[in-house]
């Protein structure tokens, strides 16, 4: 029996499982999923969980059930590529014949002293729950700082504005305009929404240090009751520790077939993979589809093309509370109620097809 082990049941891992099970594993192959939790979590909605506008029941989806799939709840601590072993915390190592690493990302603290120790995160379900508890235990007029005005920071700030309008919310960003990767029209729209809803936007910030309840911007301290970090991501530490070639974000450089050079039995998917796009759930899904196709061709003894088709993304959608949003669809900026409705529809369809 040949064993394919999938590390991580996020968007990439989930898509891979669905595609392989739909096609059917050939005789003599087994499939094992290893994940720290018993559910697939909609990580793109962790900001709403932290803000308190949804419960975790609404953002979890069961893993697929199949006689061809085994599931192991475990915490990966090390991957031994040469001996084909996955080491788990307080459990026996798992042997694999083929491996898909889809362990996701972690916060990137940019070597800011105290940032990791004294800020909350929304990168894991446990962290998002802890952030929710900290924020919603605050009395009226409490001060919340969000460091980083990318998509996660913007969505968290806007959702907090609706769930806790009694709080003062400050959003710090190092750029001259928020959402700098988006067209200026979208940035202006979001900034206008923030002004209307009394969210304090601090542009060209430079966070130099964090202490318990204190944020230092350009060396100047300011007191906050809760500080949430959304200022960048990097590959999972397990992947960063691998002795293979990586990019500046710790993501693994891959062959055209999404395998690690010199380890053609090991694929890397999603936020751990170095790809010509910003990491996203959609990117992880599209890559996972290609990895599944490569595996199916290999198992069928079919030749692989020299290169796979270029991954195409449909766009990106962001929310501003429950009624407004923004996004890029086919490179066209959209704002207002339509992108918010589109995002809700995409989420519903995902849960319907996977739940």
Short mmCIF file of C-alpha atoms in Angstrom, two decimals:
data_model
loop_
_atom_site.label_atom_id
_atom_site.label_comp_id
_atom_site.label_asym_id
_atom_site.label_seq_id
_atom_site.Cartn_x
_atom_site.Cartn_y
_atom_site.Cartn_z
CA UNK A 1 0.00 0.00 0.00
CA UNK A 2 1.23 3.49 -0.87
CA UNK A 3 0.30 6.28 1.51
CA UNK A 4 -0.36 9.89 0.53
CA UNK A 5 -0.24 12.13 3.62
CA UNK A 6 -1.78 15.61 3.57
CA UNK A 7 -0.59 18.01 6.28
CA UNK A 8 -3.23 20.63 6.97
CA UNK A 9 -6.96 20.74 6.28
CA UNK A 10 -7.17 24.40 5.23
CA UNK A 11 -8.40 25.66 1.87
CA UNK A 12 -5.66 23.91 -0.08
CA UNK A 13 -5.85 20.64 1.82
CA UNK A 14 -9.64 20.58 1.68
CA UNK A 15 -9.73 21.20 -2.08
CA UNK A 16 -7.13 18.48 -2.66
CA UNK A 17 -9.14 15.95 -0.65
CA UNK A 18 -12.37 16.76 -2.44
CA UNK A 19 -10.82 16.47 -5.89
CA UNK A 20 -8.98 13.21 -5.20
CA UNK A 21 -11.98 11.57 -3.54
CA UNK A 22 -14.26 12.67 -6.38
CA UNK A 23 -11.97 10.97 -8.89
CA UNK A 24 -11.23 7.99 -6.65
CA UNK A 25 -7.88 6.73 -5.44
CA UNK A 26 -6.46 3.81 -7.42
CA UNK A 27 -6.21 0.42 -5.77
CA UNK A 28 -3.22 0.14 -3.47
CA UNK A 29 -3.26 3.80 -2.37
CA UNK A 30 -4.39 5.26 0.95
CA UNK A 31 -5.02 8.86 1.95
CA UNK A 32 -4.29 10.31 5.40
CA UNK A 33 -5.11 13.85 6.56
CA UNK A 34 -3.28 15.25 9.60
CA UNK A 35 -4.66 18.41 11.19
CA UNK A 36 -4.59 20.01 14.64
CA UNK A 37 -8.38 20.39 14.82
CA UNK A 38 -11.33 18.16 13.91
CA UNK A 39 -12.82 20.66 11.46
CA UNK A 40 -11.97 22.66 8.38
CA UNK A 41 -12.08 26.32 9.43
CA UNK A 42 -12.99 29.24 7.16
CA UNK A 43 -9.90 31.22 8.04
CA UNK A 44 -10.89 34.17 5.88
CA UNK A 45 -13.72 34.80 8.38
CA UNK A 46 -11.60 34.77 11.55
CA UNK A 47 -11.78 38.58 11.64
CA UNK A 48 -15.56 38.34 12.17
CA UNK A 49 -15.11 35.75 14.93
CA UNK A 50 -12.65 38.06 16.72
CA UNK A 51 -15.06 40.97 16.27
CA UNK A 52 -17.92 38.95 17.73
CA UNK A 53 -20.30 39.18 14.78
CA UNK A 54 -20.36 35.43 14.13
CA UNK A 55 -19.81 32.30 16.20
CA UNK A 56 -17.25 29.64 15.40
CA UNK A 57 -20.13 27.28 14.57
CA UNK A 58 -20.75 29.34 11.41
CA UNK A 59 -17.19 29.14 10.12
CA UNK A 60 -16.42 25.46 10.45
CA UNK A 61 -17.02 22.70 7.93
CA UNK A 62 -16.60 18.96 8.57
CA UNK A 63 -13.85 17.15 6.75
CA UNK A 64 -15.10 14.81 4.01
CA UNK A 65 -15.99 11.26 4.95
CA UNK A 66 -14.85 8.40 2.76
CA UNK A 67 -13.60 4.84 3.23
CA UNK A 68 -10.54 5.99 1.26
CA UNK A 69 -9.69 8.72 3.79
CA UNK A 70 -8.22 8.42 7.27
CA UNK A 71 -7.99 11.36 9.64
CA UNK A 72 -5.44 11.91 12.39
CA UNK A 73 -5.72 14.79 14.86
CA UNK A 74 -2.14 15.78 15.61
CA UNK A 75 0.34 18.63 15.86
CA UNK A 76 3.19 18.45 13.34
CA UNK A 77 6.57 19.36 14.86
CA UNK A 78 9.02 18.31 12.13
CA UNK A 79 9.20 16.90 8.60
CA UNK A 80 12.07 14.56 7.73
CA UNK A 81 12.23 14.67 3.94
CA UNK A 82 15.10 12.20 3.57
CA UNK A 83 13.49 9.48 5.70
CA UNK A 84 9.92 10.28 4.60
CA UNK A 85 8.68 10.84 8.14
CA UNK A 86 6.29 13.34 9.73
CA UNK A 87 7.02 13.83 13.42
CA UNK A 88 4.06 14.68 15.68
CA UNK A 89 3.86 16.03 19.20
CA UNK A 90 3.37 13.17 21.73
CA UNK A 91 2.56 10.68 18.93
CA UNK A 92 4.42 8.16 16.82
CA UNK A 93 5.99 9.45 13.59
CA UNK A 94 3.97 8.91 10.41
CA UNK A 95 5.61 7.33 7.36
CA UNK A 96 4.59 8.53 3.90
CA UNK A 97 5.22 7.65 0.29
CA UNK A 98 3.91 10.96 -1.03
CA UNK A 99 3.36 14.13 0.96
CA UNK A 100 1.41 17.36 0.50
CA UNK A 101 2.45 20.15 2.86
CA UNK A 102 -0.41 22.62 3.33
CA UNK A 103 0.29 23.94 6.81
CA UNK A 104 -0.65 27.56 6.16
CA UNK A 105 0.97 30.71 7.50
CA UNK A 106 1.84 32.52 10.70
CA UNK A 107 2.07 36.17 11.68
CA UNK A 108 5.21 37.99 10.61
CA UNK A 109 6.39 40.38 13.32
CA UNK A 110 9.21 42.06 11.37
CA UNK A 111 11.55 41.76 14.38
CA UNK A 112 9.52 44.33 16.34
CA UNK A 113 10.40 43.80 20.03
CA UNK A 114 7.45 42.58 22.07
CA UNK A 115 5.07 42.26 19.11
CA UNK A 116 4.65 38.49 19.38
CA UNK A 117 4.35 38.52 23.18
CA UNK A 118 2.01 41.48 23.64
CA UNK A 119 -0.40 41.42 20.70
CA UNK A 120 -3.33 39.24 19.71
CA UNK A 121 -3.51 37.33 16.44
CA UNK A 122 -6.31 36.09 14.19
CA UNK A 123 -4.22 33.50 12.33
CA UNK A 124 -5.62 30.42 14.14
CA UNK A 125 -9.00 29.53 15.57
CA UNK A 126 -7.53 29.52 19.09
CA UNK A 127 -5.98 32.95 18.60
CA UNK A 128 -9.16 34.42 17.11
CA UNK A 129 -11.17 33.14 20.07
CA UNK A 130 -8.66 34.69 22.48
CA UNK A 131 -8.85 38.01 20.62
CA UNK A 132 -12.64 37.91 20.85
CA UNK A 133 -12.50 37.36 24.60
CA UNK A 134 -10.03 40.20 25.12
CA UNK A 135 -11.98 42.68 23.00
CA UNK A 136 -15.43 41.87 24.32
CA UNK A 137 -14.36 41.96 27.96
CA UNK A 138 -13.51 45.64 27.51
CA UNK A 139 -15.72 48.30 29.12
CA UNK A 140 -17.24 51.10 27.00
CA UNK A 141 -14.70 53.57 25.57
CA UNK A 142 -11.95 50.96 25.62
CA UNK A 143 -9.15 51.47 23.08
CA UNK A 144 -8.27 48.83 20.48
CA UNK A 145 -5.25 49.09 18.17
CA UNK A 146 -5.02 47.09 14.95
CA UNK A 147 -1.54 47.02 13.43
CA UNK A 148 -1.63 46.49 9.68
CA UNK A 149 -4.23 47.81 7.22
CA UNK A 150 -4.26 45.00 4.74
CA UNK A 151 -7.43 43.05 4.03
CA UNK A 152 -7.59 41.38 7.47
CA UNK A 153 -6.95 44.60 9.38
CA UNK A 154 -9.51 46.58 7.39
CA UNK A 155 -12.19 43.90 7.78
CA UNK A 156 -11.54 43.51 11.50
CA UNK A 157 -11.71 47.28 12.09
CA UNK A 158 -14.96 47.67 10.16
CA UNK A 159 -16.60 44.68 11.85
CA UNK A 160 -15.60 45.96 15.29
CA UNK A 161 -17.18 49.29 14.44
CA UNK A 162 -20.53 47.49 14.11
CA UNK A 163 -20.23 44.99 16.95
CA UNK A 164 -18.73 47.40 19.52
CA UNK A 165 -19.50 51.00 18.47
CA UNK A 166 -18.68 52.05 22.05
CA UNK A 167 -14.98 51.27 21.52
CA UNK A 168 -12.29 53.48 20.04
CA UNK A 169 -10.64 51.65 17.16
CA UNK A 170 -7.25 52.73 15.78
CA UNK A 171 -5.84 51.25 12.58
CA UNK A 172 -2.08 51.65 12.02
CA UNK A 173 -0.51 51.23 8.59
CA UNK A 174 2.98 51.96 7.31
CA UNK A 175 1.85 53.13 3.86
CA UNK A 176 0.54 56.52 2.77
CA UNK A 177 -2.77 54.89 1.93
CA UNK A 178 -4.39 51.74 3.22
CA UNK A 179 -4.83 48.71 0.97
CA UNK A 180 -1.88 49.94 -1.08
CA UNK A 181 -1.95 46.79 -3.23
CA UNK A 182 -5.43 47.80 -4.48
CA UNK A 183 -6.34 50.61 -6.91
CA UNK A 184 -6.42 54.04 -5.30
CA UNK A 185 -10.16 54.29 -5.87
CA UNK A 186 -10.76 51.41 -3.49
CA UNK A 187 -8.40 52.83 -0.87
CA UNK A 188 -10.21 56.17 -1.00
CA UNK A 189 -13.59 54.48 -0.65
CA UNK A 190 -12.49 52.51 2.41
CA UNK A 191 -10.86 55.53 4.01
CA UNK A 192 -14.06 57.54 3.48
CA UNK A 193 -16.06 54.74 5.13
CA UNK A 194 -13.67 54.78 8.08
CA UNK A 195 -14.04 58.54 8.54
CA UNK A 196 -17.81 58.23 8.46
CA UNK A 197 -17.71 55.49 11.10
CA UNK A 198 -15.15 57.23 13.33
CA UNK A 199 -12.33 54.69 12.95
CA UNK A 200 -8.99 56.37 13.59
CA UNK A 201 -6.59 55.76 10.71
CA UNK A 202 -2.87 56.28 11.39
CA UNK A 203 -0.94 56.42 8.10
CA UNK A 204 2.83 56.06 7.62
CA UNK A 205 3.12 54.38 11.00
CA UNK A 206 6.35 52.77 12.12
CA UNK A 207 5.79 50.42 15.04
CA UNK A 208 9.13 50.19 16.83
CA UNK A 209 8.18 48.31 20.00
CA UNK A 210 5.24 46.76 21.82
CA UNK A 211 4.83 46.39 25.57
CA UNK A 212 1.89 45.14 27.58
CA UNK A 213 -0.86 47.62 26.71
CA UNK A 214 1.57 50.05 25.03
CA UNK A 215 2.23 50.56 21.33
CA UNK A 216 5.26 52.57 20.21
CA UNK A 217 4.73 54.41 16.91
CA UNK A 218 7.94 56.08 15.73
CA UNK A 219 9.22 55.71 19.27
CA UNK A 220 6.23 57.48 20.84
CA UNK A 221 4.22 55.33 23.29
CA UNK A 222 0.42 55.20 23.36
CA UNK A 223 -1.72 53.14 25.73
CA UNK A 224 -4.25 50.62 24.42
CA UNK A 225 -6.45 48.06 26.11
CA UNK A 226 -6.07 45.48 23.32
CA UNK A 227 -3.58 45.32 20.43
CA UNK A 228 -4.22 43.03 17.43
CA UNK A 229 -1.45 42.25 14.92
CA UNK A 230 -2.41 41.89 11.24
CA UNK A 231 0.80 43.29 9.72
CA UNK A 232 1.99 40.51 7.46
CA UNK A 233 2.39 36.76 7.26
CA UNK A 234 5.09 34.17 6.66
CA UNK A 235 5.16 30.45 6.02
CA UNK A 236 4.57 28.04 8.89
CA UNK A 237 7.67 27.52 11.05
CA UNK A 238 7.75 23.79 10.21
CA UNK A 239 8.26 24.77 6.57
CA UNK A 240 10.71 27.58 7.35
CA UNK A 241 12.85 25.02 9.19
CA UNK A 242 13.13 22.71 6.15
CA UNK A 243 16.59 22.58 4.60
CA UNK A 244 15.37 23.53 1.12
CA UNK A 245 15.51 26.69 -0.96
CA UNK A 246 12.98 29.35 0.06
CA UNK A 247 12.03 32.93 -0.75
CA UNK A 248 12.20 35.91 1.63
CA UNK A 249 8.89 34.99 3.25
CA UNK A 250 10.08 31.46 4.09
CA UNK A 251 7.98 29.94 1.30
CA UNK A 252 9.42 26.97 -0.59
CA UNK A 253 10.64 27.41 -4.17
CA UNK A 254 9.04 24.69 -6.27
CA UNK A 255 9.31 22.86 -9.58
CA UNK A 256 6.72 23.54 -12.31
CA UNK A 257 4.71 20.62 -10.87
CA UNK A 258 4.56 22.09 -7.32
CA UNK A 259 7.10 19.66 -5.85
CA UNK A 260 10.26 20.43 -3.88
CA UNK A 261 13.37 20.15 -6.09
CA UNK A 262 15.08 16.77 -5.49
CA UNK A 263 11.96 15.54 -3.63
CA UNK A 264 9.46 14.81 -6.39
CA UNK A 265 7.21 12.97 -3.91
CA UNK A 266 6.67 16.10 -1.78
CA UNK A 267 4.28 18.86 -2.83
CA UNK A 268 3.86 22.23 -1.12
CA UNK A 269 0.52 24.00 -1.33
CA UNK A 270 -0.93 27.36 -0.34
CA UNK A 271 0.73 29.88 1.96
CA UNK A 272 3.86 27.72 2.28
CA UNK A 273 4.52 27.75 -1.49
CA UNK A 274 6.45 30.45 -3.35
CA UNK A 275 4.09 31.49 -6.15
CA UNK A 276 3.80 34.65 -8.31
CA UNK A 277 0.72 35.81 -6.39
CA UNK A 278 -0.04 37.11 -2.93
CA UNK A 279 -1.12 34.24 -0.65
CA UNK A 280 -4.89 33.74 -0.50
CA UNK A 281 -7.50 31.04 0.01
CA UNK A 282 -8.40 31.18 -3.68
CA UNK A 283 -4.77 30.68 -4.71
CA UNK A 284 -4.43 27.68 -2.39
CA UNK A 285 -7.54 26.11 -3.94
CA UNK A 286 -6.38 26.62 -7.53
CA UNK A 287 -2.94 25.21 -6.73
CA UNK A 288 -4.47 22.23 -4.92
CA UNK A 289 -6.51 21.41 -8.01
CA UNK A 290 -3.34 21.25 -10.08
CA UNK A 291 -1.56 19.12 -7.48
CA UNK A 292 -4.48 16.69 -7.51
CA UNK A 293 -4.32 16.46 -11.30
CA UNK A 294 -0.56 15.77 -11.17
CA UNK A 295 -1.08 12.99 -8.62
CA UNK A 296 -3.90 11.41 -10.63
CA UNK A 297 -1.78 11.41 -13.79
CA UNK A 298 1.16 9.88 -11.94
CA UNK A 299 -1.00 7.14 -10.45
CA UNK A 300 -2.45 6.38 -13.89
CA UNK A 301 1.05 6.19 -15.39
CA UNK A 302 0.37 9.15 -17.70
CA UNK A 303 3.16 11.57 -18.69
CA UNK A 304 3.15 15.04 -17.15
CA UNK A 305 3.32 18.17 -19.31
CA UNK A 306 6.58 20.18 -19.00
CA UNK A 307 4.61 22.98 -17.34
CA UNK A 308 1.14 23.35 -15.88
CA UNK A 309 -1.32 26.05 -17.00
CA UNK A 310 -0.87 29.46 -15.39
CA UNK A 311 -3.12 29.81 -12.36
CA UNK A 312 -5.92 32.33 -12.92
CA UNK A 313 -7.61 34.09 -10.02
CA UNK A 314 -11.12 35.49 -10.26
CA UNK A 315 -10.59 38.49 -8.02
CA UNK A 316 -10.74 39.49 -4.39
CA UNK A 317 -13.56 40.70 -2.14
CA UNK A 318 -13.47 42.52 1.18
CA UNK A 319 -16.18 43.52 3.61
CA UNK A 320 -16.91 46.74 5.48
CA UNK A 321 -19.30 45.47 8.10
CA UNK A 322 -22.40 43.56 7.03
CA UNK A 323 -23.74 45.95 4.38
CA UNK A 324 -20.80 47.37 2.43
CA UNK A 325 -17.70 46.05 0.76
CA UNK A 326 -15.08 46.48 -1.93
CA UNK A 327 -13.19 44.32 -4.33
CA UNK A 328 -11.59 43.57 -7.66
CA UNK A 329 -13.51 41.36 -10.06
CA UNK A 330 -11.85 40.73 -13.43
CA UNK A 331 -9.50 43.62 -12.55
CA UNK A 332 -12.49 45.94 -12.20
CA UNK A 333 -12.85 47.85 -8.89
CA UNK A 334 -16.28 47.56 -7.27
CA UNK A 335 -17.60 49.19 -4.08
CA UNK A 336 -20.78 49.38 -2.05
CA UNK A 337 -23.39 46.70 -1.37
CA UNK A 338 -22.68 44.52 -4.41
CA UNK A 339 -19.23 43.25 -3.34
CA UNK A 340 -20.59 42.56 0.16
CA UNK A 341 -23.42 40.51 -1.30
CA UNK A 342 -20.98 38.72 -3.59
CA UNK A 343 -18.73 37.82 -0.68
CA UNK A 344 -21.68 36.48 1.33
CA UNK A 345 -22.77 34.43 -1.68
CA UNK A 346 -19.30 32.97 -2.23
CA UNK A 347 -19.13 32.00 1.46
CA UNK A 348 -22.58 30.37 1.34
CA UNK A 349 -21.71 28.40 -1.78
CA UNK A 350 -18.44 27.20 -0.25
CA UNK A 351 -20.18 25.96 2.87
CA UNK A 352 -22.97 24.37 0.84
CA UNK A 353 -20.61 22.43 -1.40
CA UNK A 354 -18.23 21.38 1.39
CA UNK A 355 -20.54 21.05 4.39
#
